[in-house]
mmCIF file of C-alpha atoms in Angstrom:
data_model
loop_
_atom_site.group_PDB
_atom_site.id
_atom_site.type_symbol
_atom_site.label_atom_id
_atom_site.label_comp_id
_atom_site.label_asym_id
_atom_site.label_seq_id
_atom_site.Cartn_x
_atom_site.Cartn_y
_atom_site.Cartn_z
ATOM 1 C CA MET K 70 -24.930 30.139 152.419
ATOM 2 C CA LYS K 71 -28.775 30.598 152.228
ATOM 3 C CA ALA K 72 -28.455 34.374 152.304
ATOM 4 C CA SER K 73 -25.801 34.235 149.561
ATOM 5 C CA ARG K 74 -28.126 32.241 147.419
ATOM 6 C CA ILE K 75 -31.051 34.592 147.899
ATOM 7 C CA ALA K 76 -28.852 37.570 147.021
ATOM 8 C CA THR K 77 -27.558 35.830 143.885
ATOM 9 C CA ALA K 78 -31.091 34.856 142.727
ATOM 10 C CA GLY K 79 -32.289 38.407 143.192
ATOM 11 C CA ALA K 80 -29.504 39.801 141.165
ATOM 12 C CA LEU K 81 -29.960 37.249 138.442
ATOM 13 C CA SER K 82 -33.616 38.142 138.339
ATOM 14 C CA GLY K 83 -32.751 41.799 137.669
ATOM 15 C CA ILE K 84 -30.294 40.882 134.918
ATOM 16 C CA ALA K 85 -32.870 38.653 133.319
ATOM 17 C CA VAL K 86 -35.499 41.357 133.226
ATOM 18 C CA LEU K 87 -32.960 43.845 131.786
ATOM 19 C CA ALA K 88 -32.024 41.224 129.070
ATOM 20 C CA LEU K 89 -35.713 40.755 128.069
ATOM 21 C CA SER K 90 -36.421 44.477 127.881
ATOM 22 C CA ALA K 91 -33.327 45.343 125.807
ATOM 23 C CA PRO K 92 -34.128 46.758 122.261
ATOM 24 C CA ALA K 93 -33.584 44.384 119.258
ATOM 25 C CA PHE K 94 -30.495 44.940 117.050
ATOM 26 C CA ALA K 95 -31.345 47.788 114.734
ATOM 27 C CA HIS K 96 -31.287 47.518 110.952
ATOM 28 C CA VAL K 97 -32.170 49.721 107.968
ATOM 29 C CA THR K 98 -35.904 49.246 107.629
ATOM 30 C CA VAL K 99 -38.840 50.572 105.439
ATOM 31 C CA GLN K 100 -42.214 51.474 106.777
ATOM 32 C CA PRO K 101 -45.258 53.125 105.072
ATOM 33 C CA GLU K 102 -46.968 56.245 106.340
ATOM 34 C CA GLY K 103 -50.427 54.734 106.903
ATOM 35 C CA GLN K 104 -50.813 51.790 104.540
ATOM 36 C CA ALA K 105 -49.123 50.598 101.287
ATOM 37 C CA ALA K 106 -51.989 49.163 99.289
ATOM 38 C CA LYS K 107 -51.570 47.007 96.158
ATOM 39 C CA GLY K 108 -52.187 49.200 93.025
ATOM 40 C CA GLY K 109 -52.062 52.367 94.958
ATOM 41 C CA TYR K 110 -49.462 54.999 95.948
ATOM 42 C CA ALA K 111 -47.746 55.389 99.355
ATOM 43 C CA THR K 112 -45.192 57.469 101.122
ATOM 44 C CA VAL K 113 -42.555 55.308 102.839
ATOM 45 C CA ASN K 114 -39.720 56.013 105.210
ATOM 46 C CA PHE K 115 -36.369 54.305 105.175
ATOM 47 C CA LYS K 116 -35.275 54.379 108.820
ATOM 48 C CA VAL K 117 -31.488 54.376 109.109
ATOM 49 C CA PRO K 118 -29.917 53.971 112.643
ATOM 50 C CA ASN K 119 -26.219 54.594 113.359
ATOM 51 C CA GLU K 120 -24.825 51.393 114.824
ATOM 52 C CA ARG K 121 -21.275 52.627 115.326
ATOM 53 C CA ASP K 122 -19.799 54.491 118.331
ATOM 54 C CA ASN K 123 -16.946 56.206 116.392
ATOM 55 C CA ALA K 124 -18.352 57.157 112.978
ATOM 56 C CA SER K 125 -21.308 58.843 111.271
ATOM 57 C CA THR K 126 -23.551 57.516 108.511
ATOM 58 C CA THR K 127 -22.780 59.689 105.538
ATOM 59 C CA LYS K 128 -24.533 57.879 102.644
ATOM 60 C CA LEU K 129 -27.415 55.664 101.929
ATOM 61 C CA GLU K 130 -28.120 53.968 98.664
ATOM 62 C CA VAL K 131 -31.545 52.350 98.084
ATOM 63 C CA ASN K 132 -31.978 49.976 95.089
ATOM 64 C CA LEU K 133 -35.553 49.647 94.037
ATOM 65 C CA PRO K 134 -36.836 46.178 92.871
ATOM 66 C CA ALA K 135 -36.082 45.360 89.309
ATOM 67 C CA ASP K 136 -38.770 42.757 89.135
ATOM 68 C CA HIS K 137 -41.520 45.203 89.970
ATOM 69 C CA PRO K 138 -40.464 48.574 88.436
ATOM 70 C CA LEU K 139 -42.280 51.732 89.822
ATOM 71 C CA ALA K 140 -43.514 54.454 87.445
ATOM 72 C CA SER K 141 -43.338 57.129 90.024
ATOM 73 C CA VAL K 142 -40.573 57.569 92.596
ATOM 74 C CA MET K 143 -40.169 61.058 94.258
ATOM 75 C CA PRO K 144 -37.846 61.709 97.187
ATOM 76 C CA GLN K 145 -38.799 64.323 99.721
ATOM 77 C CA PRO K 146 -35.911 66.677 100.621
ATOM 78 C CA VAL K 147 -34.068 65.917 103.780
ATOM 79 C CA PRO K 148 -32.152 68.904 105.472
ATOM 80 C CA GLY K 149 -28.416 68.418 105.426
ATOM 81 C CA TRP K 150 -28.550 65.801 102.528
ATOM 82 C CA ASP K 151 -28.107 65.814 98.877
ATOM 83 C CA VAL K 152 -30.167 63.353 96.903
ATOM 84 C CA LYS K 153 -29.639 61.827 93.525
ATOM 85 C CA VAL K 154 -32.299 59.700 91.491
ATOM 86 C CA THR K 155 -30.839 57.115 88.981
ATOM 87 C CA LYS K 156 -32.932 55.782 86.141
ATOM 88 C CA SER K 157 -32.314 52.576 84.120
ATOM 89 C CA LYS K 158 -33.716 51.152 80.978
ATOM 90 C CA LEU K 159 -36.435 48.616 81.328
ATOM 91 C CA ALA K 160 -36.322 45.226 79.673
ATOM 92 C CA LYS K 161 -40.009 45.413 79.321
ATOM 93 C CA PRO K 162 -41.758 48.772 78.825
ATOM 94 C CA LEU K 163 -44.030 49.821 81.768
ATOM 95 C CA GLU K 164 -47.441 51.205 81.055
ATOM 96 C CA SER K 165 -48.741 54.045 83.330
ATOM 97 C CA HIS K 166 -51.732 56.157 82.727
ATOM 98 C CA GLY K 167 -51.954 55.097 79.166
ATOM 99 C CA GLU K 168 -48.359 55.811 78.388
ATOM 100 C CA LYS K 169 -45.484 53.303 77.880
ATOM 101 C CA LEU K 170 -42.358 54.027 79.873
ATOM 102 C CA THR K 171 -38.955 52.648 78.717
ATOM 103 C CA GLU K 172 -36.981 53.546 81.898
ATOM 104 C CA ALA K 173 -37.793 53.752 85.592
ATOM 105 C CA VAL K 174 -36.049 54.839 88.783
ATOM 106 C CA SER K 175 -33.552 51.945 89.854
ATOM 107 C CA LYS K 176 -31.703 53.769 92.682
ATOM 108 C CA VAL K 177 -31.960 56.616 94.961
ATOM 109 C CA THR K 178 -28.798 57.936 96.882
ATOM 110 C CA TRP K 179 -28.656 60.377 99.692
ATOM 111 C CA THR K 180 -25.312 61.932 100.660
ATOM 112 C CA ALA K 181 -24.649 63.899 103.699
ATOM 113 C CA GLN K 182 -23.463 67.472 103.100
ATOM 114 C CA LYS K 183 -19.996 68.258 104.455
ATOM 115 C CA GLY K 184 -19.569 67.851 108.168
ATOM 116 C CA GLY K 185 -23.096 66.327 108.420
ATOM 117 C CA GLY K 186 -24.555 62.829 108.639
ATOM 118 C CA VAL K 187 -26.280 60.487 111.169
ATOM 119 C CA GLU K 188 -24.132 60.739 114.294
ATOM 120 C CA PRO K 189 -23.729 57.876 116.862
ATOM 121 C CA GLY K 190 -26.785 57.320 118.998
ATOM 122 C CA TYR K 191 -29.145 58.820 116.412
ATOM 123 C CA PHE K 192 -31.270 57.698 113.341
ATOM 124 C CA GLN K 193 -32.531 59.313 110.257
ATOM 125 C CA LYS K 194 -35.630 58.869 108.124
ATOM 126 C CA PHE K 195 -35.432 59.154 104.254
ATOM 127 C CA PRO K 196 -38.928 59.436 102.728
ATOM 128 C CA LEU K 197 -39.989 58.429 99.172
ATOM 129 C CA SER K 198 -43.239 58.647 97.368
ATOM 130 C CA LEU K 199 -43.864 55.369 95.364
ATOM 131 C CA GLY K 200 -46.401 54.118 92.854
ATOM 132 C CA ALA K 201 -48.223 52.600 91.527
ATOM 133 C CA LEU K 202 -47.510 49.608 93.822
ATOM 134 C CA PRO K 203 -47.652 46.129 92.180
ATOM 135 C CA GLU K 204 -51.027 44.230 92.393
ATOM 136 C CA ASP K 205 -49.382 40.844 91.948
ATOM 137 C CA SER K 206 -47.012 40.821 94.959
ATOM 138 C CA ASP K 207 -47.317 40.851 98.711
ATOM 139 C CA GLU K 208 -44.074 42.637 99.362
ATOM 140 C CA LEU K 209 -41.274 44.792 97.827
ATOM 141 C CA VAL K 210 -37.647 44.171 98.642
ATOM 142 C CA PHE K 211 -35.286 47.189 98.665
ATOM 143 C CA LYS K 212 -31.612 46.448 98.934
ATOM 144 C CA ALA K 213 -29.855 49.236 100.719
ATOM 145 C CA ILE K 214 -26.093 50.112 101.268
ATOM 146 C CA GLN K 215 -25.042 52.162 104.299
ATOM 147 C CA THR K 216 -21.728 53.972 104.232
ATOM 148 C CA TYR K 217 -19.865 55.462 107.355
ATOM 149 C CA SER K 218 -17.557 58.315 107.652
ATOM 150 C CA ASN K 219 -14.738 55.886 108.305
ATOM 151 C CA LYS K 220 -15.362 54.382 104.837
ATOM 152 C CA GLU K 221 -17.009 51.283 106.337
ATOM 153 C CA VAL K 222 -19.732 49.917 104.016
ATOM 154 C CA VAL K 223 -22.698 47.741 105.339
ATOM 155 C CA ARG K 224 -24.793 46.027 102.713
ATOM 156 C CA TRP K 225 -28.388 45.316 103.769
ATOM 157 C CA ILE K 226 -29.077 43.045 100.850
ATOM 158 C CA GLU K 227 -29.853 39.651 102.258
ATOM 159 C CA VAL K 228 -33.450 38.732 101.436
ATOM 160 C CA PRO K 229 -35.361 37.197 104.489
ATOM 161 C CA GLN K 230 -36.728 33.730 103.775
ATOM 162 C CA GLU K 231 -40.040 32.541 105.341
ATOM 163 C CA GLY K 232 -39.473 29.847 108.036
ATOM 164 C CA GLN K 233 -35.762 30.732 108.429
ATOM 165 C CA ASP K 234 -34.000 32.884 110.948
ATOM 166 C CA GLU K 235 -33.414 36.479 110.005
ATOM 167 C CA PRO K 236 -30.100 36.954 107.982
ATOM 168 C CA GLU K 237 -27.337 39.003 109.561
ATOM 169 C CA ASN K 238 -27.827 41.848 107.085
ATOM 170 C CA PRO K 239 -31.533 41.786 106.091
ATOM 171 C CA ALA K 240 -32.799 43.979 103.193
ATOM 172 C CA PRO K 241 -35.655 46.420 103.990
ATOM 173 C CA VAL K 242 -38.969 44.695 103.028
ATOM 174 C CA LEU K 243 -42.199 46.728 102.449
ATOM 175 C CA GLN K 244 -45.383 44.748 103.153
ATOM 176 C CA LEU K 245 -48.269 45.465 100.848
ATOM 177 C CA SER K 246 -51.782 45.344 102.046
ATOM 178 C CA ALA K 247 -54.791 44.273 100.113
ATOM 179 C CA ALA K 248 -55.993 46.585 97.249
ATOM 180 C CA GLU K 249 -58.802 48.894 98.085
ATOM 181 C CA ASP K 250 -61.355 50.448 95.741
ATOM 182 C CA ASP K 251 -60.204 53.962 96.490
ATOM 183 C CA ALA K 252 -56.476 53.117 96.752
ATOM 184 C CA HIS K 253 -55.450 55.216 93.746
ATOM 185 C CA GLY K 254 -57.452 58.252 94.800
ATOM 186 C CA ALA K 255 -56.546 58.310 98.521
ATOM 187 C CA SER K 256 -52.864 57.333 97.933
ATOM 188 C CA GLY K 257 -52.573 59.790 95.089
ATOM 189 C CA ALA K 258 -53.654 62.638 97.274
ATOM 190 C CA THR K 259 -51.030 61.745 99.718
ATOM 191 C CA ALA K 260 -48.378 61.496 97.049
ATOM 192 C CA THR K 261 -49.225 65.041 95.705
ATOM 193 C CA GLY K 262 -49.542 66.642 99.083
ATOM 194 C CA GLY K 263 -53.356 66.700 99.088
ATOM 195 C CA ALA K 264 -53.481 70.481 98.548
ATOM 196 C CA ASP K 265 -56.105 70.495 95.859
ATOM 197 C CA ALA K 266 -57.889 67.239 96.664
ATOM 198 C CA GLY K 267 -60.974 68.894 98.199
ATOM 199 C CA ASP K 268 -62.940 67.739 101.231
ATOM 200 C CA SER K 269 -62.424 64.032 100.380
ATOM 201 C CA GLY K 270 -58.604 64.430 100.184
ATOM 202 C CA ASP K 271 -58.599 66.521 103.490
ATOM 203 C CA SER K 272 -60.438 63.680 105.174
ATOM 204 C CA GLY K 273 -58.061 61.054 103.895
ATOM 205 C CA ASP K 274 -55.046 63.139 105.096
ATOM 206 C CA LYS K 275 -56.592 63.308 108.543
ATOM 207 C CA ALA K 276 -57.160 59.642 108.635
ATOM 208 C CA ASP K 277 -53.556 59.047 107.637
ATOM 209 C CA GLY K 278 -52.375 61.460 110.272
ATOM 210 C CA HIS K 279 -54.482 59.703 112.905
ATOM 211 C CA ASP K 280 -53.054 56.236 111.888
ATOM 212 C CA THR K 281 -49.505 57.551 111.944
ATOM 213 C CA ALA K 282 -50.071 59.205 115.332
ATOM 214 C CA ALA K 283 -51.582 55.925 116.653
ATOM 215 C CA ALA K 284 -48.583 54.055 115.358
ATOM 216 C CA ALA K 285 -46.189 56.540 117.011
ATOM 217 C CA ASP K 286 -48.175 56.262 120.341
ATOM 218 C CA SER K 287 -47.839 52.590 120.140
ATOM 219 C CA GLY K 288 -44.265 52.747 119.645
ATOM 220 C CA ASP K 289 -43.915 55.173 122.552
ATOM 221 C CA ASP K 290 -45.908 52.744 124.786
ATOM 222 C CA SER K 291 -43.492 49.832 123.754
ATOM 223 C CA ASP K 292 -40.466 51.977 124.715
ATOM 224 C CA THR K 293 -41.972 53.046 128.028
ATOM 225 C CA THR K 294 -42.764 49.392 128.876
ATOM 226 C CA ALA K 295 -39.301 48.340 128.095
ATOM 227 C CA ARG K 296 -37.895 51.152 130.324
ATOM 228 C CA VAL K 297 -40.280 50.298 133.149
ATOM 229 C CA LEU K 298 -39.261 46.503 133.023
ATOM 230 C CA GLY K 299 -35.612 47.498 133.055
ATOM 231 C CA VAL K 300 -36.039 49.732 136.179
ATOM 232 C CA VAL K 301 -38.107 46.886 137.896
ATOM 233 C CA GLY K 302 -35.246 44.431 137.128
ATOM 234 C CA ILE K 303 -32.696 46.813 138.678
ATOM 235 C CA VAL K 304 -34.841 47.309 141.794
ATOM 236 C CA VAL K 305 -35.350 43.451 142.180
ATOM 237 C CA GLY K 306 -31.621 42.942 141.815
ATOM 238 C CA VAL K 307 -30.677 45.496 144.410
ATOM 239 C CA ALA K 308 -33.436 44.385 146.739
ATOM 240 C CA GLY K 309 -32.042 40.852 146.522
ATOM 241 C CA VAL K 310 -28.577 41.897 147.356
ATOM 242 C CA ALA K 311 -29.836 44.055 150.326
ATOM 243 C CA PHE K 312 -31.804 41.225 151.653
ATOM 244 C CA GLY K 313 -28.854 38.970 151.496
ATOM 245 C CA VAL K 314 -26.657 41.339 153.358
ATOM 246 C CA LEU K 315 -29.315 41.945 155.975
ATOM 247 C CA ALA K 316 -29.906 38.163 156.493
ATOM 248 C CA GLY K 317 -26.102 37.720 156.814
ATOM 249 C CA ARG K 318 -25.998 40.311 159.556
ATOM 250 C CA ARG K 319 -28.884 38.766 161.410
ATOM 251 C CA ARG K 320 -27.337 35.397 161.352
ATOM 252 C CA GLY K 321 -24.004 36.833 162.590
ATOM 253 C CA THR K 322 -25.835 38.578 165.483
ATOM 254 C CA GLY K 323 -27.664 35.445 166.397
ATOM 255 C CA ALA K 324 -24.355 33.503 166.426
ATOM 256 C CA SER K 325 -22.731 36.132 168.717
ATOM 257 C CA ALA K 326 -25.674 36.004 171.202
#
């Protein structure tokens, strides 16, 4: 009985570790390359994982916030995907660089070319250059619609509320950092590629690259930690079972003697 309890405890320990190291349920999310400072420009990536085993993601629609219209929205080409930018009339004209704009981009749609898409077990990033970011908000909410090859549609449109549990289909939320004195210059160089920005622009690009690399390294470290914990859990479980079997044999041998 004691040996059986030990074996069971070992197995449960392994299962518990595996459960703790399992990745969180994936959603459509948005993250900036570097920082997204208020009043500046930023390049952001919409990360779209495929959450189905029998269908590919073939379409992504991203609706831009109507309460904070953006004067500049430019998609980066994604191989294997067609992109469409939709503009809408503004209820209140938007002033940008001394000019009044009566319309702004309200939606960006990516559609996979024939036979393509995000296959099961993969994800895809869809980049946008945005600006100028609002100065009177701490975040921007983008409602996204994901379509699969089997015609299934998932609406990531539920706005997370502070102090409440995350909704089942949360909308992507871009967190904005505090405004910086050089936010327009540095972010503008990133938005235009930084080719003619001079030494200052090159330095900014290197800094952004370093931040992005650091973020990637951090993500890799987290994945590695999760894998290590998973392996440790398995080893603990197997060791527990083996110990239980060995203890049972010794008890049986002692009884025979």
